[in-house]
Every structure is written in C-alpha cells, then in structure tokens.
C-alpha cells in the first residue's frame, strides 16, 4: 500500500536578543598605546580592552510565514513500512525595535572623535559619530528555517511492538551569517566597520551588523518504539543523538547547542474511526566546551574580530536543557 500527502505550514516567528558588547582586546589595546607617542594627534581613547561598549536589545517578529511539506509511506508487507518526508525552507522577514545603551566610557571615546577626526571615518567605510548615550530605532532581519529530508523504517517485531529507525538531513549551511539592518547609523557599528576595513574583513557597516555563523549541513539518526496498549491507545518512546551543525571553531552562546541527546515519550489515542489525538514530551541536553582562541564566533584571537567576539582569548563552557511538548489532532474528511 502506497500513501502520499502534502501539507502547508503557517508559522509565527519571534526573536529577542539582549547582549552586551565588549571592546576587542588587542585591537583596542593597540589603539590606546598610540596615545603614548609624543606629539600624538589622536584624541584620548578611554575605551580599554574588555571594557563594556554597551547593551544591545532587539525584539523582532514575523506574524505569518509559509512553507510546505511532502511525504510518502509504503507499507511493503505486514511487518515493514518505509517512509520519506521533505520539508521546504521557510523564510521569515523579522521586523521590530532595538536600542543600544552605551557605557559612559564609550560615549567619552566617541566625543573625542568628534570635531575633526570623525571626518576621516567615512573614507574607511565609517560615518560621522553621534556620541550619545542611547541610540534606538527599528531593525530588520531575515530568519531561515532550513529545508530538511527524512527517511524512516518501521518494523513490527512483535504483535504489539514496533521499532522505528529514522535518518534526517538538515541544510544548516544556510545559516552562513545573521544580518541585522538598522534604521540609522550606530556608533558601535561605525567603529566596528572601520576596524573591519583596516583588518580586511566585512562584518559591519554603519547601519548593518553581520554576525558570521558558518554552520554545516548535518545528518542525524533516531530510534523509537511503539507499543499498542489496546485497540485505541499506543505508547511511544524514542532517543535521538543529535549531531551538531556547529563546527568546533564556531561555537558561541547565541546558539549554544552542540552535540545533544534527545529523549522522548508520547501517547496516541484513536478516538473514533476518523479522529486521532497525539501528544509527546521531550527532554534534550547539550554541553559544549570551547578552549581559548578556538572559536571565531566567540573568543577569537584574530585581530579585527570586533563585531561579535565577547570572550576574546577566554575559554568558556555552556549547558542547555530543553523541554519540548507536541500536540496534534488528525481528522479525516
């Protein structure tokens, strides 16, 4: 018996970020050392390595985005069923508000650039600085839910027990970078854009922030079991060792999920001939450990990496515990 189905996916996506930005270690230290040169014409640079630049807060959402999925199921015989599923990429155009609250030290540094030196910044892909305590406005970003493909096999090993094995591929390489476009120039981006230009990088413009990701496509597998408790109720359990799409040289705390273990349990209830209810609960645990200078996304020692490099030369660890709930209603018509 061969079955096929297609479905439309209507989704809401929201993204909130609240993070501090710190001055790049060696880069700012070098700039400060220029102040010790006799006859130096540069303004006094108060901002030091690891000093707090400011607090960036963003809240964005897309109320409605559309995707589709397609699946096939082949019941080869009484004990073997094979399945295939494709889920399309989904693109959300997020929009919302942001604010950047600068530290007093950063504002004083920007004030020192005003009135002369900042006239040279546009030549280096920068702009004139505002030197204000707070900058706020609107922000836009594109968020991608990558396409994925799954293959599955279900074996009836006992009259009431099925064992299921799945393999899944997800195109996480689409997460090459996160781009945030602001409604105005921002001082921290002006400075980052200039430093990037001098370092031969391109992660910032005065009104745009590009946070590199460099993730990879990934395959993973999962094992599950179904026990037919009676004619109407089925019990389920599963385990999935999820392979991380984040290379070891790209770990950070924006997406702190490395290799993970997912444990699930669920129940299905056949209410009548045309109506079915399903519920599931999952628990996922992931731990990462990143050595000093290992990650270009978080603790890079490369000069010029100042856009998002919060733990310059500092080792860090993370642990994530996630609790997942899924409910579905299926009714034939």
CSV table of C-alpha atoms in Angstrom, one decimal:
chain,number,residue,atom,x,y,z
A,1,UNK,CA,0.0,0.0,0.0
A,2,UNK,CA,1.4,3.4,-1.0
A,3,UNK,CA,0.2,6.6,0.5
A,4,UNK,CA,1.3,10.2,-0.2
A,5,UNK,CA,0.5,13.6,1.5
A,6,UNK,CA,1.2,17.2,1.2
A,7,UNK,CA,0.8,20.0,3.8
A,8,UNK,CA,1.1,23.7,4.2
A,9,UNK,CA,2.9,25.2,7.2
A,10,UNK,CA,1.9,28.6,8.6
A,11,UNK,CA,4.3,29.8,11.3
A,12,UNK,CA,4.9,32.7,13.7
A,13,UNK,CA,8.5,33.5,14.4
A,14,UNK,CA,9.8,35.8,17.1
A,15,UNK,CA,13.4,36.7,18.0
A,16,UNK,CA,14.7,38.5,21.1
A,17,UNK,CA,18.3,39.3,21.8
A,18,UNK,CA,19.8,41.1,24.8
A,19,UNK,CA,23.6,41.1,24.9
A,20,UNK,CA,26.5,43.2,26.0
A,21,UNK,CA,29.2,44.2,23.5
A,22,UNK,CA,32.8,44.4,24.8
A,23,UNK,CA,35.8,46.1,23.2
A,24,UNK,CA,38.1,43.9,21.2
A,25,UNK,CA,41.2,43.0,23.4
A,26,UNK,CA,44.4,43.5,21.4
A,27,UNK,CA,42.8,45.9,18.8
A,28,UNK,CA,41.7,48.5,21.4
A,29,UNK,CA,44.9,48.0,23.4
A,30,UNK,CA,46.9,48.9,20.3
A,31,UNK,CA,44.9,52.0,19.7
A,32,UNK,CA,45.3,53.1,23.3
A,33,UNK,CA,49.1,52.6,23.0
A,34,UNK,CA,49.2,55.2,20.3
A,35,UNK,CA,48.2,57.8,22.9
A,36,UNK,CA,51.7,57.4,24.5
A,37,UNK,CA,53.5,58.5,21.4
A,38,UNK,CA,54.9,62.1,21.8
A,39,UNK,CA,53.1,64.6,19.6
A,40,UNK,CA,50.2,62.1,19.1
A,41,UNK,CA,47.3,63.9,17.4
A,42,UNK,CA,44.7,61.2,18.2
A,43,UNK,CA,42.1,62.0,20.8
A,44,UNK,CA,42.4,60.3,24.2
A,45,UNK,CA,41.0,56.8,23.9
A,46,UNK,CA,39.4,55.9,27.2
A,47,UNK,CA,38.0,52.6,26.0
A,48,UNK,CA,40.2,49.7,27.1
A,49,UNK,CA,40.4,46.0,26.3
A,50,UNK,CA,37.4,44.1,27.6
A,51,UNK,CA,35.6,47.3,28.6
A,52,UNK,CA,31.8,47.3,28.1
A,53,UNK,CA,30.7,49.1,25.0
A,54,UNK,CA,27.0,48.9,25.6
A,55,UNK,CA,23.9,46.8,25.9
A,56,UNK,CA,22.1,45.9,22.7
A,57,UNK,CA,18.4,44.9,22.9
A,58,UNK,CA,16.4,43.7,19.9
A,59,UNK,CA,12.8,42.4,19.7
A,60,UNK,CA,11.5,41.3,16.2
A,61,UNK,CA,8.7,39.1,14.9
A,62,UNK,CA,7.1,37.9,11.7
A,63,UNK,CA,3.4,37.1,12.2
A,64,UNK,CA,3.0,34.9,9.2
A,65,UNK,CA,5.4,32.8,7.1
A,66,UNK,CA,4.6,29.9,4.8
A,67,UNK,CA,6.2,26.6,3.9
A,68,UNK,CA,5.2,23.2,2.7
A,69,UNK,CA,6.0,19.5,3.4
A,70,UNK,CA,5.6,16.4,1.3
A,71,UNK,CA,5.6,12.8,2.5
A,72,UNK,CA,5.2,9.2,1.2
A,73,UNK,CA,4.6,6.0,3.1
A,74,UNK,CA,4.9,2.5,1.7
A,75,UNK,CA,3.6,-0.5,3.6
A,76,UNK,CA,5.7,-3.1,2.0
A,77,UNK,CA,4.1,-6.0,3.9
A,78,UNK,CA,2.7,-6.8,7.4
A,79,UNK,CA,5.9,-6.2,9.2
A,80,UNK,CA,7.8,-3.5,7.2
A,81,UNK,CA,6.8,0.1,6.4
A,82,UNK,CA,9.1,2.7,4.7
A,83,UNK,CA,8.7,6.4,4.8
A,84,UNK,CA,10.0,9.6,3.3
A,85,UNK,CA,9.4,13.3,4.1
A,86,UNK,CA,10.6,16.6,2.6
A,87,UNK,CA,10.0,19.9,4.4
A,88,UNK,CA,10.7,23.1,2.5
A,89,UNK,CA,12.8,26.1,3.6
A,90,UNK,CA,10.9,28.7,5.4
A,91,UNK,CA,12.0,32.4,5.3
A,92,UNK,CA,10.8,34.9,7.9
A,93,UNK,CA,11.2,38.6,7.4
A,94,UNK,CA,11.6,39.7,11.0
A,95,UNK,CA,10.9,43.4,11.9
A,96,UNK,CA,10.9,45.1,15.3
A,97,UNK,CA,12.6,47.6,17.6
A,98,UNK,CA,16.1,47.9,19.0
A,99,UNK,CA,18.0,50.1,21.5
A,100,UNK,CA,21.8,50.4,22.2
A,101,UNK,CA,22.6,51.8,25.6
A,102,UNK,CA,26.3,52.9,25.6
A,103,UNK,CA,28.6,52.9,28.5
A,104,UNK,CA,30.0,56.2,29.7
A,105,UNK,CA,33.5,55.3,28.7
A,106,UNK,CA,32.4,54.5,25.1
A,107,UNK,CA,30.5,57.8,24.9
A,108,UNK,CA,33.6,59.8,26.0
A,109,UNK,CA,35.7,58.0,23.4
A,110,UNK,CA,33.2,58.9,20.7
A,111,UNK,CA,33.2,62.5,21.9
A,112,UNK,CA,36.9,62.5,21.4
A,113,UNK,CA,36.5,61.6,17.8
A,114,UNK,CA,34.0,64.4,17.1
A,115,UNK,CA,35.1,67.7,15.7
A,116,UNK,CA,37.7,66.6,13.3
A,117,UNK,CA,38.9,63.0,13.3
A,118,UNK,CA,35.5,61.6,12.5
A,119,UNK,CA,35.5,63.4,9.2
A,120,UNK,CA,38.0,60.8,8.1
A,121,UNK,CA,35.9,57.8,9.1
A,122,UNK,CA,33.7,57.8,6.0
A,123,UNK,CA,36.8,57.2,3.9
A,124,UNK,CA,37.3,53.9,5.9
A,125,UNK,CA,33.7,52.7,5.5
A,126,UNK,CA,32.6,54.5,8.6
A,127,UNK,CA,30.5,57.6,9.2
A,128,UNK,CA,30.2,60.6,11.5
A,129,UNK,CA,29.6,59.6,15.1
A,130,UNK,CA,26.7,60.8,17.3
A,131,UNK,CA,28.4,60.3,20.7
A,132,UNK,CA,25.0,59.9,22.5
A,133,UNK,CA,24.2,57.7,25.5
A,134,UNK,CA,21.4,55.8,23.7
A,135,UNK,CA,20.5,55.0,20.1
A,136,UNK,CA,17.3,53.4,19.2
A,137,UNK,CA,15.0,52.7,16.2
A,138,UNK,CA,13.8,49.9,14.1
A,139,UNK,CA,15.6,46.7,12.9
A,140,UNK,CA,15.1,44.1,10.3
A,141,UNK,CA,16.5,40.6,9.9
A,142,UNK,CA,15.9,37.5,7.7
A,143,UNK,CA,15.5,34.2,9.6
A,144,UNK,CA,15.7,31.0,7.7
A,145,UNK,CA,14.2,27.6,8.8
A,146,UNK,CA,16.3,25.3,6.6
A,147,UNK,CA,14.9,22.6,4.4
A,148,UNK,CA,15.2,19.0,5.6
A,149,UNK,CA,14.7,15.5,4.4
A,150,UNK,CA,13.9,12.4,6.5
A,151,UNK,CA,13.8,8.7,5.8
A,152,UNK,CA,12.3,6.1,8.1
A,153,UNK,CA,11.7,2.4,8.5
A,154,UNK,CA,9.2,0.8,10.9
A,155,UNK,CA,9.4,-3.0,11.8
A,156,UNK,CA,6.7,-5.0,13.5
A,157,UNK,CA,9.0,-7.1,15.7
A,158,UNK,CA,6.1,-8.4,17.9
A,159,UNK,CA,2.4,-8.4,17.6
A,160,UNK,CA,2.1,-5.3,19.7
A,161,UNK,CA,5.6,-3.8,19.3
A,162,UNK,CA,7.1,-1.7,16.5
A,163,UNK,CA,10.6,-0.5,16.3
A,164,UNK,CA,11.3,2.6,14.2
A,165,UNK,CA,14.6,3.9,12.7
A,166,UNK,CA,14.9,7.3,11.1
A,167,UNK,CA,17.7,9.3,9.3
A,168,UNK,CA,17.4,13.0,8.8
A,169,UNK,CA,19.4,15.7,6.9
A,170,UNK,CA,19.1,19.4,7.6
A,171,UNK,CA,20.6,22.2,5.4
A,172,UNK,CA,22.1,24.3,8.2
A,173,UNK,CA,24.7,25.7,5.9
A,174,UNK,CA,22.1,28.3,5.0
A,175,UNK,CA,22.9,29.8,8.4
A,176,UNK,CA,26.1,31.4,7.0
A,177,UNK,CA,25.6,34.7,8.9
A,178,UNK,CA,22.9,36.6,10.8
A,179,UNK,CA,22.3,40.0,9.3
A,180,UNK,CA,20.6,42.9,11.2
A,181,UNK,CA,19.7,46.1,9.3
A,182,UNK,CA,19.1,49.2,11.4
A,183,UNK,CA,17.1,52.3,10.6
A,184,UNK,CA,20.1,54.5,11.3
A,185,UNK,CA,23.9,54.6,11.7
A,186,UNK,CA,25.1,53.4,15.1
A,187,UNK,CA,28.3,54.5,16.8
A,188,UNK,CA,29.4,50.9,17.8
A,189,UNK,CA,28.9,49.8,14.2
A,190,UNK,CA,30.7,52.8,12.8
A,191,UNK,CA,33.8,51.9,14.9
A,192,UNK,CA,33.4,48.2,14.1
A,193,UNK,CA,33.1,48.9,10.3
A,194,UNK,CA,36.3,51.0,10.4
A,195,UNK,CA,38.3,48.3,12.3
A,196,UNK,CA,36.9,45.6,10.0
A,197,UNK,CA,38.0,47.6,7.0
A,198,UNK,CA,41.6,48.0,8.3
A,199,UNK,CA,41.7,44.3,9.1
A,200,UNK,CA,40.4,43.2,5.7
A,201,UNK,CA,37.0,41.9,7.0
A,202,UNK,CA,33.5,42.8,6.1
A,203,UNK,CA,31.2,42.0,9.0
A,204,UNK,CA,29.8,45.5,9.7
A,205,UNK,CA,28.5,48.7,8.1
A,206,UNK,CA,27.4,51.8,10.0
A,207,UNK,CA,23.8,50.7,9.8
A,208,UNK,CA,24.2,46.9,9.4
A,209,UNK,CA,25.5,44.1,11.7
A,210,UNK,CA,26.6,40.8,10.2
A,211,UNK,CA,27.4,38.0,12.7
A,212,UNK,CA,29.1,35.1,11.0
A,213,UNK,CA,27.8,31.6,11.7
A,214,UNK,CA,29.4,29.2,9.1
A,215,UNK,CA,27.3,26.2,10.1
A,216,UNK,CA,27.3,22.9,8.3
A,217,UNK,CA,24.7,20.6,6.8
A,218,UNK,CA,24.2,17.6,9.1
A,219,UNK,CA,22.9,14.0,9.2
A,220,UNK,CA,21.4,12.5,12.3
A,221,UNK,CA,19.6,9.3,13.2
A,222,UNK,CA,16.9,8.4,15.7
A,223,UNK,CA,15.5,5.2,17.3
A,224,UNK,CA,11.9,4.8,18.5
A,225,UNK,CA,9.4,2.2,19.7
A,226,UNK,CA,5.6,1.9,19.7
A,227,UNK,CA,3.6,-0.4,21.9
A,228,UNK,CA,-0.1,-1.0,21.1
A,229,UNK,CA,-1.6,-1.0,24.6
A,230,UNK,CA,-5.1,-1.7,23.3
A,231,UNK,CA,-7.1,-1.1,20.1
A,232,UNK,CA,-7.3,2.6,20.8
A,233,UNK,CA,-4.1,3.6,22.7
A,234,UNK,CA,-0.5,3.4,21.6
A,235,UNK,CA,2.5,4.3,23.8
A,236,UNK,CA,5.8,5.6,22.3
A,237,UNK,CA,9.4,6.3,23.4
A,238,UNK,CA,12.4,7.4,21.5
A,239,UNK,CA,16.1,8.5,21.5
A,240,UNK,CA,18.0,10.8,19.2
A,241,UNK,CA,21.7,11.6,19.5
A,242,UNK,CA,21.7,14.9,17.6
A,243,UNK,CA,24.9,15.7,15.7
A,244,UNK,CA,25.8,19.4,16.0
A,245,UNK,CA,25.7,21.6,12.9
A,246,UNK,CA,28.1,24.0,14.6
A,247,UNK,CA,31.8,23.3,13.9
A,248,UNK,CA,34.2,23.4,16.9
A,249,UNK,CA,35.7,26.7,15.6
A,250,UNK,CA,32.3,28.4,15.5
A,251,UNK,CA,30.7,27.7,18.9
A,252,UNK,CA,29.2,30.6,20.9
A,253,UNK,CA,26.4,31.4,23.2
A,254,UNK,CA,23.9,32.9,20.7
A,255,UNK,CA,23.2,29.3,19.7
A,256,UNK,CA,24.8,27.3,22.4
A,257,UNK,CA,23.7,23.8,21.2
A,258,UNK,CA,26.4,21.3,20.3
A,259,UNK,CA,26.1,17.6,20.1
A,260,UNK,CA,22.9,16.8,22.0
A,261,UNK,CA,20.9,13.9,23.4
A,262,UNK,CA,17.1,14.0,23.0
A,263,UNK,CA,14.8,11.6,24.9
A,264,UNK,CA,11.1,11.5,24.1
A,265,UNK,CA,7.9,9.8,25.3
A,266,UNK,CA,4.4,10.0,23.9
A,267,UNK,CA,0.9,8.6,23.6
A,268,UNK,CA,-1.6,8.2,20.7
A,269,UNK,CA,-5.4,7.9,21.2
A,270,UNK,CA,-7.7,6.8,18.3
A,271,UNK,CA,-10.9,8.5,19.4
A,272,UNK,CA,-13.1,7.1,16.6
A,273,UNK,CA,-12.8,5.9,13.0
A,274,UNK,CA,-11.9,9.4,11.7
A,275,UNK,CA,-10.3,11.3,14.7
A,276,UNK,CA,-7.0,10.8,16.4
A,277,UNK,CA,-5.1,12.7,19.1
A,278,UNK,CA,-1.3,12.5,19.8
A,279,UNK,CA,0.8,14.0,22.5
A,280,UNK,CA,4.6,13.9,23.1
A,281,UNK,CA,7.1,15.2,25.6
A,282,UNK,CA,10.9,15.5,25.1
A,283,UNK,CA,13.9,16.4,27.1
A,284,UNK,CA,17.2,17.5,25.4
A,285,UNK,CA,20.6,18.1,26.9
A,286,UNK,CA,23.6,19.6,25.2
A,287,UNK,CA,27.1,20.6,26.6
A,288,UNK,CA,29.9,22.5,24.9
A,289,UNK,CA,33.4,23.3,26.0
A,290,UNK,CA,35.5,25.8,24.0
A,291,UNK,CA,39.2,26.4,24.5
A,292,UNK,CA,40.8,29.9,24.4
A,293,UNK,CA,41.0,31.3,20.9
A,294,UNK,CA,39.2,28.2,19.4
A,295,UNK,CA,36.0,29.9,18.2
A,296,UNK,CA,35.9,32.6,15.5
A,297,UNK,CA,32.3,33.3,16.6
A,298,UNK,CA,33.0,33.9,20.3
A,299,UNK,CA,36.6,34.0,21.6
A,300,UNK,CA,38.7,34.7,18.5
A,301,UNK,CA,42.3,36.0,18.9
A,302,UNK,CA,42.3,37.2,15.3
A,303,UNK,CA,42.9,41.0,15.1
A,304,UNK,CA,39.9,42.9,13.7
A,305,UNK,CA,37.3,40.4,15.0
A,306,UNK,CA,35.4,43.0,17.0
A,307,UNK,CA,31.8,42.7,15.6
A,308,UNK,CA,30.8,39.9,18.0
A,309,UNK,CA,33.7,38.4,19.9
A,310,UNK,CA,32.6,38.7,23.5
A,311,UNK,CA,35.1,36.3,25.1
A,312,UNK,CA,38.4,37.3,23.4
A,313,UNK,CA,41.0,34.7,24.3
A,314,UNK,CA,38.8,33.3,27.1
A,315,UNK,CA,37.8,29.7,27.4
A,316,UNK,CA,34.1,29.1,28.1
A,317,UNK,CA,31.6,26.3,28.7
A,318,UNK,CA,27.8,26.0,28.2
A,319,UNK,CA,25.0,23.6,29.0
A,320,UNK,CA,21.5,23.7,27.6
A,321,UNK,CA,18.5,21.8,28.9
A,322,UNK,CA,15.3,22.0,26.7
A,323,UNK,CA,11.8,20.7,27.4
A,324,UNK,CA,9.7,20.0,24.3
A,325,UNK,CA,5.9,19.5,24.1
A,326,UNK,CA,4.0,18.5,20.9
A,327,UNK,CA,0.2,18.0,20.5
A,328,UNK,CA,-1.7,17.1,17.3
A,329,UNK,CA,-5.2,16.4,16.2
A,330,UNK,CA,-5.9,14.4,13.0
A,331,UNK,CA,-9.4,14.2,11.5
A,332,UNK,CA,-10.2,12.6,8.2
A,333,UNK,CA,-12.9,14.1,5.9
